[in-house]
XYZ file of C-alpha atoms in Angstrom:
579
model
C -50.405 13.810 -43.694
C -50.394 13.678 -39.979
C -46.702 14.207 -38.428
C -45.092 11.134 -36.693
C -41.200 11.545 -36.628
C -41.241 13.573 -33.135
C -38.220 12.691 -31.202
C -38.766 12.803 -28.034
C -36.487 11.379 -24.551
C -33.350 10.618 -26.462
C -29.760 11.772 -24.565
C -27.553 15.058 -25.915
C -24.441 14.474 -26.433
C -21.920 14.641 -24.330
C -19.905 18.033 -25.370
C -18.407 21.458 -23.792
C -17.046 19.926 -20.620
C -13.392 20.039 -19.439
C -11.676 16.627 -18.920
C -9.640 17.561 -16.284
C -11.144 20.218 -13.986
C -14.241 18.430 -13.957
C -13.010 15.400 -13.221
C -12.669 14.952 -9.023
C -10.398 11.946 -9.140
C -7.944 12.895 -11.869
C -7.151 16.394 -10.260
C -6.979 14.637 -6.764
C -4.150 12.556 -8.219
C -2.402 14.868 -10.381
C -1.799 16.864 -7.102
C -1.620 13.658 -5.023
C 1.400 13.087 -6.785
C 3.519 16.066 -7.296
C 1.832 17.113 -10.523
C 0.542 20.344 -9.172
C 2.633 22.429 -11.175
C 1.443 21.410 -14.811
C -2.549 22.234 -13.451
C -2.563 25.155 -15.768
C -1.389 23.174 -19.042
C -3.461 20.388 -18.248
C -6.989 22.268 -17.539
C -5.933 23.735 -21.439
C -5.337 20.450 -22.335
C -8.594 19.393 -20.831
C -11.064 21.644 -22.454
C -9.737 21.299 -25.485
C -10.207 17.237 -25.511
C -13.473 18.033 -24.724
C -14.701 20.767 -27.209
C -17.091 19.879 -30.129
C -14.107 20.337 -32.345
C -12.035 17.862 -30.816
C -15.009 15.624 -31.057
C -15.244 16.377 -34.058
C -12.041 15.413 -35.148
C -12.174 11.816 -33.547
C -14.932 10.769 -35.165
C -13.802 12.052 -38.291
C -10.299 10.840 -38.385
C -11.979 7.131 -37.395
C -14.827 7.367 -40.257
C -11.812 8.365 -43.246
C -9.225 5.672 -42.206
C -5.969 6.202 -43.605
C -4.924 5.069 -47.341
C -1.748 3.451 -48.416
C 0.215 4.667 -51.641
C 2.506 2.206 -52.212
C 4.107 3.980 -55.828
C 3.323 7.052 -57.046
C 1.369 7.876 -60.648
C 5.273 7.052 -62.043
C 5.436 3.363 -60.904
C 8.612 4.358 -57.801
C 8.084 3.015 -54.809
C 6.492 5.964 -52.161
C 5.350 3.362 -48.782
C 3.052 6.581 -48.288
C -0.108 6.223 -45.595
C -1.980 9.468 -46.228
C -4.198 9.993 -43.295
C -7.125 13.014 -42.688
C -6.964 16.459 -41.764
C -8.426 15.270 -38.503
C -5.794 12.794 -37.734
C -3.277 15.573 -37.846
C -4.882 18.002 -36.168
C -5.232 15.704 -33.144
C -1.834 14.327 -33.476
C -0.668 18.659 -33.822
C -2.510 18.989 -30.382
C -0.773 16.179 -28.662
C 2.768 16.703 -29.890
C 1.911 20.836 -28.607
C 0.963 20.045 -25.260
C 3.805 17.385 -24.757
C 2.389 14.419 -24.466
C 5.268 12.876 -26.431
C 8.153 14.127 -24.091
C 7.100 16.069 -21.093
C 9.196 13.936 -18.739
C 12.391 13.800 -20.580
C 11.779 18.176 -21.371
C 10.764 19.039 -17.766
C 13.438 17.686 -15.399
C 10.206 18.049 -12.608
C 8.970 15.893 -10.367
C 5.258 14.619 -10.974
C 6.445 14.958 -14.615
C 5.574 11.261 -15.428
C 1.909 11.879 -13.577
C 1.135 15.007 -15.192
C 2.174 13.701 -18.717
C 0.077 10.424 -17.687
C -3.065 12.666 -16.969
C -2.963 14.361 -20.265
C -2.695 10.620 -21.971
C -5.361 9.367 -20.321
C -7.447 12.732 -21.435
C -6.237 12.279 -24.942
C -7.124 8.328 -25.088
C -11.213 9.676 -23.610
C -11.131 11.847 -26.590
C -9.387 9.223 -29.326
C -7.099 6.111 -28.975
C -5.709 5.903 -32.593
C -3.468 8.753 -32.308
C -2.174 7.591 -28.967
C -0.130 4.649 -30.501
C 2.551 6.790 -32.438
C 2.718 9.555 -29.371
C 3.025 6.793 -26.870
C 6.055 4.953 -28.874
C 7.671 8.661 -29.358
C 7.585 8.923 -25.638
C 8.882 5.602 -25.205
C 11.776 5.363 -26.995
C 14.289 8.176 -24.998
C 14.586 5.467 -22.670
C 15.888 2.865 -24.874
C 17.685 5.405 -27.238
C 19.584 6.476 -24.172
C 21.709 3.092 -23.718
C 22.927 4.229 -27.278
C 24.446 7.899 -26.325
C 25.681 8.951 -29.737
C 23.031 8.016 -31.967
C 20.076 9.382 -28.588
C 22.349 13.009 -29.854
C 21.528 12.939 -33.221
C 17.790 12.649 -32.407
C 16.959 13.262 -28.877
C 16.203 17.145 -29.672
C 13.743 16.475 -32.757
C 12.084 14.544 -30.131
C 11.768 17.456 -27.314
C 10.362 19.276 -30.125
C 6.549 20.197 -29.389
C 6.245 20.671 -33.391
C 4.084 18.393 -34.987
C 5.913 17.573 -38.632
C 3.868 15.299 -40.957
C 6.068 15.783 -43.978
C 7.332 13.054 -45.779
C 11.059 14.483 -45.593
C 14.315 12.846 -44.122
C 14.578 13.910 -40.178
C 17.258 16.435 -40.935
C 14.916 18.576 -42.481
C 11.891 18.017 -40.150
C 10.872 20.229 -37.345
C 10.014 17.244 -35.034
C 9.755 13.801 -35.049
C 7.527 10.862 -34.455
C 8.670 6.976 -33.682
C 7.461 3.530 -33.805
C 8.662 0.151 -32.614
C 8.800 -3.375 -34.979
C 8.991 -6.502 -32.819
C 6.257 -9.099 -34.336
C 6.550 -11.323 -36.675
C 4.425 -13.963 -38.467
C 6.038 -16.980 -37.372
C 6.905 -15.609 -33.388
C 4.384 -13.446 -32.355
C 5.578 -12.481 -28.520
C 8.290 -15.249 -29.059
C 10.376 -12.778 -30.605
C 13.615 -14.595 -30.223
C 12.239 -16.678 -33.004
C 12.372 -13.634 -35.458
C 14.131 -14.157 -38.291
C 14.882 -10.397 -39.452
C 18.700 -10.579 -40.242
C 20.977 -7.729 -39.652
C 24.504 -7.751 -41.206
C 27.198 -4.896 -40.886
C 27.528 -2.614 -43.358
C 31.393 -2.519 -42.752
C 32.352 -2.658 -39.017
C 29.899 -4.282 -36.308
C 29.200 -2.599 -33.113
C 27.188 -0.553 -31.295
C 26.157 2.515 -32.835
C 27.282 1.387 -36.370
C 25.407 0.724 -39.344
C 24.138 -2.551 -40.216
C 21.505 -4.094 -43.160
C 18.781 -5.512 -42.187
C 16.227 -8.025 -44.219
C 12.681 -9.172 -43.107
C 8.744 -8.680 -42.371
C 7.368 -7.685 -39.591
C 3.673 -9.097 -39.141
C 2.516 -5.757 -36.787
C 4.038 -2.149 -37.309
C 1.715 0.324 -36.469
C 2.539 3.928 -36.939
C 4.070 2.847 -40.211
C 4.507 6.962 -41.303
C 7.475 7.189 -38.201
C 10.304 9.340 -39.254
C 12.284 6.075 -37.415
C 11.370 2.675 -35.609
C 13.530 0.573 -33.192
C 12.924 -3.011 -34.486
C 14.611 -6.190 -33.619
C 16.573 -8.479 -35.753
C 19.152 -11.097 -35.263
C 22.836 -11.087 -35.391
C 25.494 -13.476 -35.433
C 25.166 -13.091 -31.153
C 21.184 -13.394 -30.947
C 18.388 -10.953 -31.298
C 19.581 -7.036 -31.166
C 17.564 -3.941 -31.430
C 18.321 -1.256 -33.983
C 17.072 2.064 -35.078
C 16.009 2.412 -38.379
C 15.098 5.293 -40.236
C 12.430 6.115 -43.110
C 15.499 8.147 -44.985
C 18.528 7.310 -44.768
C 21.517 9.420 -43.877
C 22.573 10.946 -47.073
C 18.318 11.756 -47.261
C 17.207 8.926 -49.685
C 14.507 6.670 -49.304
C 15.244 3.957 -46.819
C 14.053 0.266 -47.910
C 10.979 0.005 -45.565
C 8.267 -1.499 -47.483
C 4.919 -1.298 -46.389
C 3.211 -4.522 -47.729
C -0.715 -3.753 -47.002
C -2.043 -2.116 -43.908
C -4.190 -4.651 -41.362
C -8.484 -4.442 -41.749
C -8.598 -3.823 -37.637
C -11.617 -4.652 -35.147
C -11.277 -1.199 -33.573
C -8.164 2.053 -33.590
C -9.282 2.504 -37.333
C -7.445 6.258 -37.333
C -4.029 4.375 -36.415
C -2.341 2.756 -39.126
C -0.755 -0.722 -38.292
C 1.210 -2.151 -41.340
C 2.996 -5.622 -42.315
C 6.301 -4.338 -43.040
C 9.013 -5.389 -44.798
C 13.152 -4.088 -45.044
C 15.017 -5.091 -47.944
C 18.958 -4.351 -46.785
C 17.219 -1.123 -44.989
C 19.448 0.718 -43.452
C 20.011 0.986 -39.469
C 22.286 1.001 -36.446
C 22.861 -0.706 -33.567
C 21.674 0.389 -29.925
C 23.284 -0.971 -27.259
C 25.475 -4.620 -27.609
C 24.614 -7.217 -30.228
C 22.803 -10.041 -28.281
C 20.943 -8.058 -26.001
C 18.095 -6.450 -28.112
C 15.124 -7.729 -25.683
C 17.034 -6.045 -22.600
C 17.381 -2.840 -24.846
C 14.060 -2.300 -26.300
C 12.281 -3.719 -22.645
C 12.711 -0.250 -21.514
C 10.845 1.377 -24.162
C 8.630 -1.572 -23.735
C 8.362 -1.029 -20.308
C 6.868 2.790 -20.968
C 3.957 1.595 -23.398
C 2.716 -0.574 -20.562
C 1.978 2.254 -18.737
C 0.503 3.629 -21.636
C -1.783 0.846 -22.326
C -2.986 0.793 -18.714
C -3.559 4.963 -19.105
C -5.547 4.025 -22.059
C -8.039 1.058 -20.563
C -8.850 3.261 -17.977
C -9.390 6.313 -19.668
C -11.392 4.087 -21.572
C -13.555 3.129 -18.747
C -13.937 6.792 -17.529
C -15.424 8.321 -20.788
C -17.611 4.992 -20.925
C -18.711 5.529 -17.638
C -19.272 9.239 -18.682
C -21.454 8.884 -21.325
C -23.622 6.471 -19.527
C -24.699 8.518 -17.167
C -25.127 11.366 -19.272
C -27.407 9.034 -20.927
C -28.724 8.113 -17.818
C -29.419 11.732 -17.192
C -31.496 12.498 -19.915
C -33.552 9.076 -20.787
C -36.638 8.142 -19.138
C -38.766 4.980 -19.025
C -41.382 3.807 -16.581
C -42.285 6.892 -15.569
C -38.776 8.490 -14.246
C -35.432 9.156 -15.204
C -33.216 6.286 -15.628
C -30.532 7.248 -13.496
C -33.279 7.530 -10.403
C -33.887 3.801 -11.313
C -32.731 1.702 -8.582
C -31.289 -1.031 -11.085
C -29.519 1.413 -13.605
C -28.366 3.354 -10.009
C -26.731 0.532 -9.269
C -24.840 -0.368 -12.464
C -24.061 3.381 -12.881
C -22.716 2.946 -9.589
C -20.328 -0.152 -10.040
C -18.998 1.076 -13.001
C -17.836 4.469 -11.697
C -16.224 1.981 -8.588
C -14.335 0.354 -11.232
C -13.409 3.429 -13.359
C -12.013 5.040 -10.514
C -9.808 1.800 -8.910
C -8.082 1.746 -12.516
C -6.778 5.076 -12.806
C -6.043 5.347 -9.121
C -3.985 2.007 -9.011
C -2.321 3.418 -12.640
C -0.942 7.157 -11.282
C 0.088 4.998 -8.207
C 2.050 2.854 -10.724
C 2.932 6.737 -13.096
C 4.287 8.043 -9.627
C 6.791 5.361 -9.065
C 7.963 5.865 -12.927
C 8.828 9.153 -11.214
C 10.458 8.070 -8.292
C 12.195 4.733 -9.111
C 15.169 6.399 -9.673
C 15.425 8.443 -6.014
C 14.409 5.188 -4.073
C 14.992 1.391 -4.309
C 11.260 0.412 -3.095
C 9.838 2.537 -5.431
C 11.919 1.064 -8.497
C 10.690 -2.482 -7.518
C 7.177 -1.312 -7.344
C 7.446 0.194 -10.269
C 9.312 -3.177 -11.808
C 6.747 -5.673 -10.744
C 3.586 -2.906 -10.468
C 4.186 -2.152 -14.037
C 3.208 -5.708 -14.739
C 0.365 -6.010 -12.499
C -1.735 -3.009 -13.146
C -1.066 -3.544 -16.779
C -2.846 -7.210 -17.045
C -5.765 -6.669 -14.750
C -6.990 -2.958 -15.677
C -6.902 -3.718 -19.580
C -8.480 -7.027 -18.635
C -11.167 -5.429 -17.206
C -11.719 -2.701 -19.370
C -13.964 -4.350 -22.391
C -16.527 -6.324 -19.653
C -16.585 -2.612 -18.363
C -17.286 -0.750 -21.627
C -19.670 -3.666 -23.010
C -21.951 -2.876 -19.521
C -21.758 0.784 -20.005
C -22.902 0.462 -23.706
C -25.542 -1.719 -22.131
C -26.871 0.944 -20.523
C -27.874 2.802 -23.760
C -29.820 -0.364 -24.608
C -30.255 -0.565 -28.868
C -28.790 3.038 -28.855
C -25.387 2.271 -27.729
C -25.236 -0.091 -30.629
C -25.456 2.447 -33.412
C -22.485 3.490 -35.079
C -23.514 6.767 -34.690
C -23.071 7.165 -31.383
C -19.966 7.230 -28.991
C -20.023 3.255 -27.252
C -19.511 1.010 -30.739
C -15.576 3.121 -30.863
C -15.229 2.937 -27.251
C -16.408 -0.466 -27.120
C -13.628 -1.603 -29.981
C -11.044 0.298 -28.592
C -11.228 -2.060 -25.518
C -9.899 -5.228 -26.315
C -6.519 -3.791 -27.999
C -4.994 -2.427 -24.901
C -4.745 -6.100 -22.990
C -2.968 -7.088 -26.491
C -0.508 -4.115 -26.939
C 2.714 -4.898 -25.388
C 2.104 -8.153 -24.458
C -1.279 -10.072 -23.906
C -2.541 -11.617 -20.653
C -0.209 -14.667 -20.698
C 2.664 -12.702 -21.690
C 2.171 -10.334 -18.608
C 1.612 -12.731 -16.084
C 4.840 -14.749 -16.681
C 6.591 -11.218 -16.837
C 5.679 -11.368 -13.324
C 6.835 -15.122 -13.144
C 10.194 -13.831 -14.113
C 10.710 -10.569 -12.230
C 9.371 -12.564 -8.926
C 12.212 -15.321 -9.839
C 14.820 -12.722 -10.583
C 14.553 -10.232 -7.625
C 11.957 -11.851 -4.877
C 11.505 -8.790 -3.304
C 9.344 -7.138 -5.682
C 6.597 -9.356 -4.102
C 7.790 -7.507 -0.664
C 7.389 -3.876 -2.109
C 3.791 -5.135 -2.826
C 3.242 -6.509 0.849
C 5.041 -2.996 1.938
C 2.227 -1.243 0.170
C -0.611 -3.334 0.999
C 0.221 -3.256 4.452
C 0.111 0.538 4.824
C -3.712 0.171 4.666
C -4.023 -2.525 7.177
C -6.282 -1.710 10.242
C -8.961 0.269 8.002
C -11.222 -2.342 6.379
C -11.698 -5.830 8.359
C -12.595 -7.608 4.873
C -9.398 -5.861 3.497
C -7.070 -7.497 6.353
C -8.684 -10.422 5.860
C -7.351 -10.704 2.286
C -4.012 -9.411 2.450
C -3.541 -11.740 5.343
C -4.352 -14.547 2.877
C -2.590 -12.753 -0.108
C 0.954 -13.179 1.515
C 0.264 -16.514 2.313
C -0.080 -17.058 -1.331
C 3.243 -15.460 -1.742
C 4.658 -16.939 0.252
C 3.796 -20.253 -1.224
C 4.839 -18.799 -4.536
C 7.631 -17.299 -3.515
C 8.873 -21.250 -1.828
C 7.965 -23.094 -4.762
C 9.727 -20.699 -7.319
C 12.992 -21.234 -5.025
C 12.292 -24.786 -5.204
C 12.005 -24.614 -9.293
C 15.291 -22.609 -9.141
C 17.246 -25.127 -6.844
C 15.867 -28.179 -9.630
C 17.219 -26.423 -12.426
C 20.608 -25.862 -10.821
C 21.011 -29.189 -9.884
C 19.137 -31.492 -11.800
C 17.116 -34.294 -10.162
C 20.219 -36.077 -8.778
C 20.321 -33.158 -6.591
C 24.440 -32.098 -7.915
C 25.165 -28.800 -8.862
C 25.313 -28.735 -12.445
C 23.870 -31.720 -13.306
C 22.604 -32.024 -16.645
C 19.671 -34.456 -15.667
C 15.989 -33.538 -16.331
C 14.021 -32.066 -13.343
C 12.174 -34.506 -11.081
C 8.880 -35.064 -12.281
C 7.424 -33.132 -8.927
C 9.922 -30.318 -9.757
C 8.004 -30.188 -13.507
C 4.675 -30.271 -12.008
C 5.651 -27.460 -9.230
C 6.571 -25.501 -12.188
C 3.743 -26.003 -14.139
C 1.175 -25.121 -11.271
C 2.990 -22.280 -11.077
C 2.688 -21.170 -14.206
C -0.445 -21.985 -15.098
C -1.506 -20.650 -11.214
C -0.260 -17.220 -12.205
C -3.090 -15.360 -13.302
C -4.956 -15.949 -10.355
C -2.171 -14.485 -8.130
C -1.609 -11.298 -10.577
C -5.268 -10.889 -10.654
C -5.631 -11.027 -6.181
C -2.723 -8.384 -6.455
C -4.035 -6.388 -8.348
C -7.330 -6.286 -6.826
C -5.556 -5.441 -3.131
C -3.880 -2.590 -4.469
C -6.336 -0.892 -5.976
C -8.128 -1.902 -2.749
C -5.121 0.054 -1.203
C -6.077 2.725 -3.251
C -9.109 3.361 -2.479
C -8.268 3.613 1.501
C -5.994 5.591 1.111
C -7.528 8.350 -1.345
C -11.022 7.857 -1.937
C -14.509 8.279 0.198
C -14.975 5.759 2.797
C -18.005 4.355 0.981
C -16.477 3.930 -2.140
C -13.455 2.011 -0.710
C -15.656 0.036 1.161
C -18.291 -0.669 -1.328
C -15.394 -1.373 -3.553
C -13.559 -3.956 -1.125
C -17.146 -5.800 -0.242
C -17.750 -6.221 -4.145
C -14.187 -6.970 -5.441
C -12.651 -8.608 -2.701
C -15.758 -10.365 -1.142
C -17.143 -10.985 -4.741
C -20.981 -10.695 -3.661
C -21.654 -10.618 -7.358
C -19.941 -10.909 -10.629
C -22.166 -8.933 -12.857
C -21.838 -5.527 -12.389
C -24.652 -3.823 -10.836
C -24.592 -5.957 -7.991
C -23.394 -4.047 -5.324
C -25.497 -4.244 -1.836
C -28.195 -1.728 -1.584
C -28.552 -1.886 1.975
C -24.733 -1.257 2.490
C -23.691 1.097 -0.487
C -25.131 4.304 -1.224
C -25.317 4.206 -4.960
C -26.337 7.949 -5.596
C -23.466 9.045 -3.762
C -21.018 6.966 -5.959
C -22.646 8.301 -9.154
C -22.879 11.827 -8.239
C -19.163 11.539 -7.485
C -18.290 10.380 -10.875
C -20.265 12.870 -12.811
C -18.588 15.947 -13.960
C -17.981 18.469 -11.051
């Protein structure tokens, strides 16, 4: 028989390299922004997430997805997810390095950064396990507003022991958390929940209350506790509820089936259900959306680590592919075409995770400066909807690049590429962002004028640049007039007297609504001039510029369309590749 299965010109896989060290940009920013002092723990970090074993363990813990055990062999109710070796050793990892608390255990600054870097390392190597480490990190912020019940768990939480057991916390070595907002008939409208809560004896904060519902999304359904709204007699509250109660039996949290996902197969998300579950009150009844925002608040930072970590590994293993493929006679990365994509995806890569630690650094500083806080406030926000928005156009090109090979399961695009879509959904989708910026630009106006602050500290570099911030706070302007405008209607009513009950003018309603429904447009020319901003300020002239004269000119809307005469390609490339 004459031998025909040679393989021949196929890609290695991408293995052995050190996330961090290698990469130019993230150890720029890490010691950009006061991080230098964690280099040590994250170039560990790094070369672990990048071994074959770590690998190893992401694709396993994504191939065996985890199992739920509602009763045991007995017929009592368990709620049990049972997840693979794999899972846990990559959630052991995280929860040892500190990816959980490192900001609220190291009173440093650049702790937010340097915990950020490690995320977005951890999210290149596997998203699933990110959910329940993000909501752990989260939640200190929200527990906090609640001082006596943040005591009883705040120092399971600075634990860096990873504890899967299915035990009550007081017997656990650390802890994990997740968050319940969603339900069926609501979605992001969570005032409509319908959760109840009831006191147990006395109401208050800090007591102990029953609470009865479902909960359409719970992900992380194995927490040791969740923070999950219900309703009171005063209006949606947030409360933390445990898996075992206080005197260590088996709290009523149902898990009713867990959800057949596009993508994150590792992570469990859950419907689930309390049945007079036990849980207390944080913070004042009434005032559950103001409570949990803050924990909120924290995962959109996460999600915006995660989309661009995303759209470095993607970018990563196309060129590697690039690297070692040939057709038509030479490599494909030395084709002009593929140079060119390669290119504009490394330009993108590199804008999100730039504009990101810029918004990571002001989660560091809010607190030490009043500009920083409302860049932090309204950057939050902005960074959030436009680099998750851009992340699965990204990833789809960069598994384009494999051609019929970056569709197998077998390789690494098919996990990347269903990873994508989930981070512009987490914590709010598109919509949901954009009139968070509605509302925090109607609330304190000068968030808009931290933005113009920071856009204007690039001015004078980039005529194209000027050009568009020039035009930019026009826009604000504008928005910032016809807001005031909306506010002065609803305050007085069409007959123009304060406190009349009248309906708004119909001009007044249609202001409003081309505001509204003008809003992504504005997030989405923010967004795009600060990460313009970024790129002035930190990275090579020709990438900024190249960057500026694609995004803010828009020459093309494909990627791979940057100008060849104008942008050297190669350059870009070779500065994304692993140093």
């Amino acid at each position: 028989m004459t031998e025909t299965h040679l393989v021949t010109n196929q890609s290695q896989p991408l293995v052995g390299y050190n996330l961090f060290s290698q990469d130019r940009v993230l150890f720029d920013l890490v010691n950009r922004y006061g991080g230098d002092w964690s280099i040590a723990q994250l170039t560990a970090f790094g070369l672990t997430m990048g071994s074959q074993e770590a690998i190893d363990w992401a694709c396993q813990a994504n191939e065996n997805q985890p199992v739920l055990k509602t009763h045991d062999r007995f017929g009592h109710r368990v709620d049990m997810v049972e997840f693979h070796p794999a899972y846990h050793n990559l959630m052991q990892t995280s929860i040892q390095y500190g990816l959980h608390n490192l900001p609220w255990k190291e009173n440093k600054d650049g702790a937010h950064v340097a915990r950020a870097a490690m995320l977005y390392m951890a999210f290149q190597n596997e998203a699933g396990h990110c959910c329940p480490i993000s909501m752990t990190y989260s939640v200190i912020p929200a527990l906090r507003k609640q001082p006596d019940i943040a005591a009883r768990w705040e120092a399971l939480i600075l634990s860096n022991e990873y504890d899967g057991r299915f035990l009550p916390a007081s017997q656990k070595k650390g802890v994990t958390f997740g968050m319940g907002m969603t339900e069926k008939q609501g979605g992001s409208d969570v005032r409509a929940n319908t959760t109840r809560a009831v006191p147990a004896a006395e109401a208050g904060p800090g007591k102990e209350y029953k609470l009865t519902g479902h909960k359409w999304f719970c992900s992380a359904p194995m927490s040791d506790a969740f923070l999950i709204l219900a309703q009171t007699d005063k209006g949606v509250s947030c409360f933390l509820v445990p898996r075992f109660k206080e005197d260590g039996s088996k709290n009523s949290l149902r898990i009713q089936r867990l959800k057949e996902k596009l993508g994150n197969k590792s992570n469990a998300s859950s419907e689930l259900e309390f049945v007079d579950a036990q849980g207390f009150l944080i913070g004042q009844e009434g005032r559950g959306v103001a409570t949990i925002i803050e924990m909120v608040n924290h995962t959109r930072l996460d999600c915006m680590l995660g989309a661009s970590a995303l759209m470095r590994q993607a970018t990563l293993q196309a060129i590697n592919h690039a690297r070692h493929r040939s057709a038509f006679g030479k490599k494909l990365i030395d084709q002009p075409l593929m140079l060119n994509v390669l290119a504009d995806l490394a330009l993108e890569s590199e804008a999100a995770i730039r504009l990101t630690m810029r918004v990571a650094r002001a989660y560091d500083q809010h607190d030490k400066s009043p500009s920083e806080a409302l860049f932090k406030r309204i950057g939050s926000a902005i960074a959030k909807y436009w680099v998750c928005k851009r992340a699965p156009m990204h990833v789809a090109e960069a598994l384009e690049c494999f051609g019929g090979n970056g569709y197998v399961e077998e390789g690494p695009m098919p996990r990347l590429f269903r990873e994508s879509p989930l981070l512009g959904i987490w914590e709010g989708s598109g919509n949901v962002i954009c009139l968070d910026v509605l509302r925090a630009v109607a609330r304190e106006p000068e968030t808009l004028d931290a933005v113009t602050a920071e856009l204007k500290l690039e001015v004078g570099k980039n005529r194209q640049y000027d050009r568009f911030v020039g035009a930019l706070e026009k826009s604000i302007a504008a928005f910032k007039k016809a807001l005031a405008s909306q506010a002065k209607s609803a305050s007085t009513g069409s007959g123009g007297h304060k406190g009349s009950k009248k309906k708004p003018s119909k001009k007044a309603m249609e202001s409003a609504f081309a505001t509204e429904a003008g809003a992504r447009r504005l997030v989405e020319h923010l967004a795009l001039a600060l990460q313009a901003r970024m790129m002035l300020e930190q990275s090579t002239r020709e990438s900024a510029d190249a960057f500026i004269a694609s995004r803010l000119g828009r020459s093309g809307y494909a990627f791979g369309t940057l100008d060849p005469a104008r942008v050297d390609v190669k350059a870009i490339v070779d500065q994304a590749w692993l140093s």
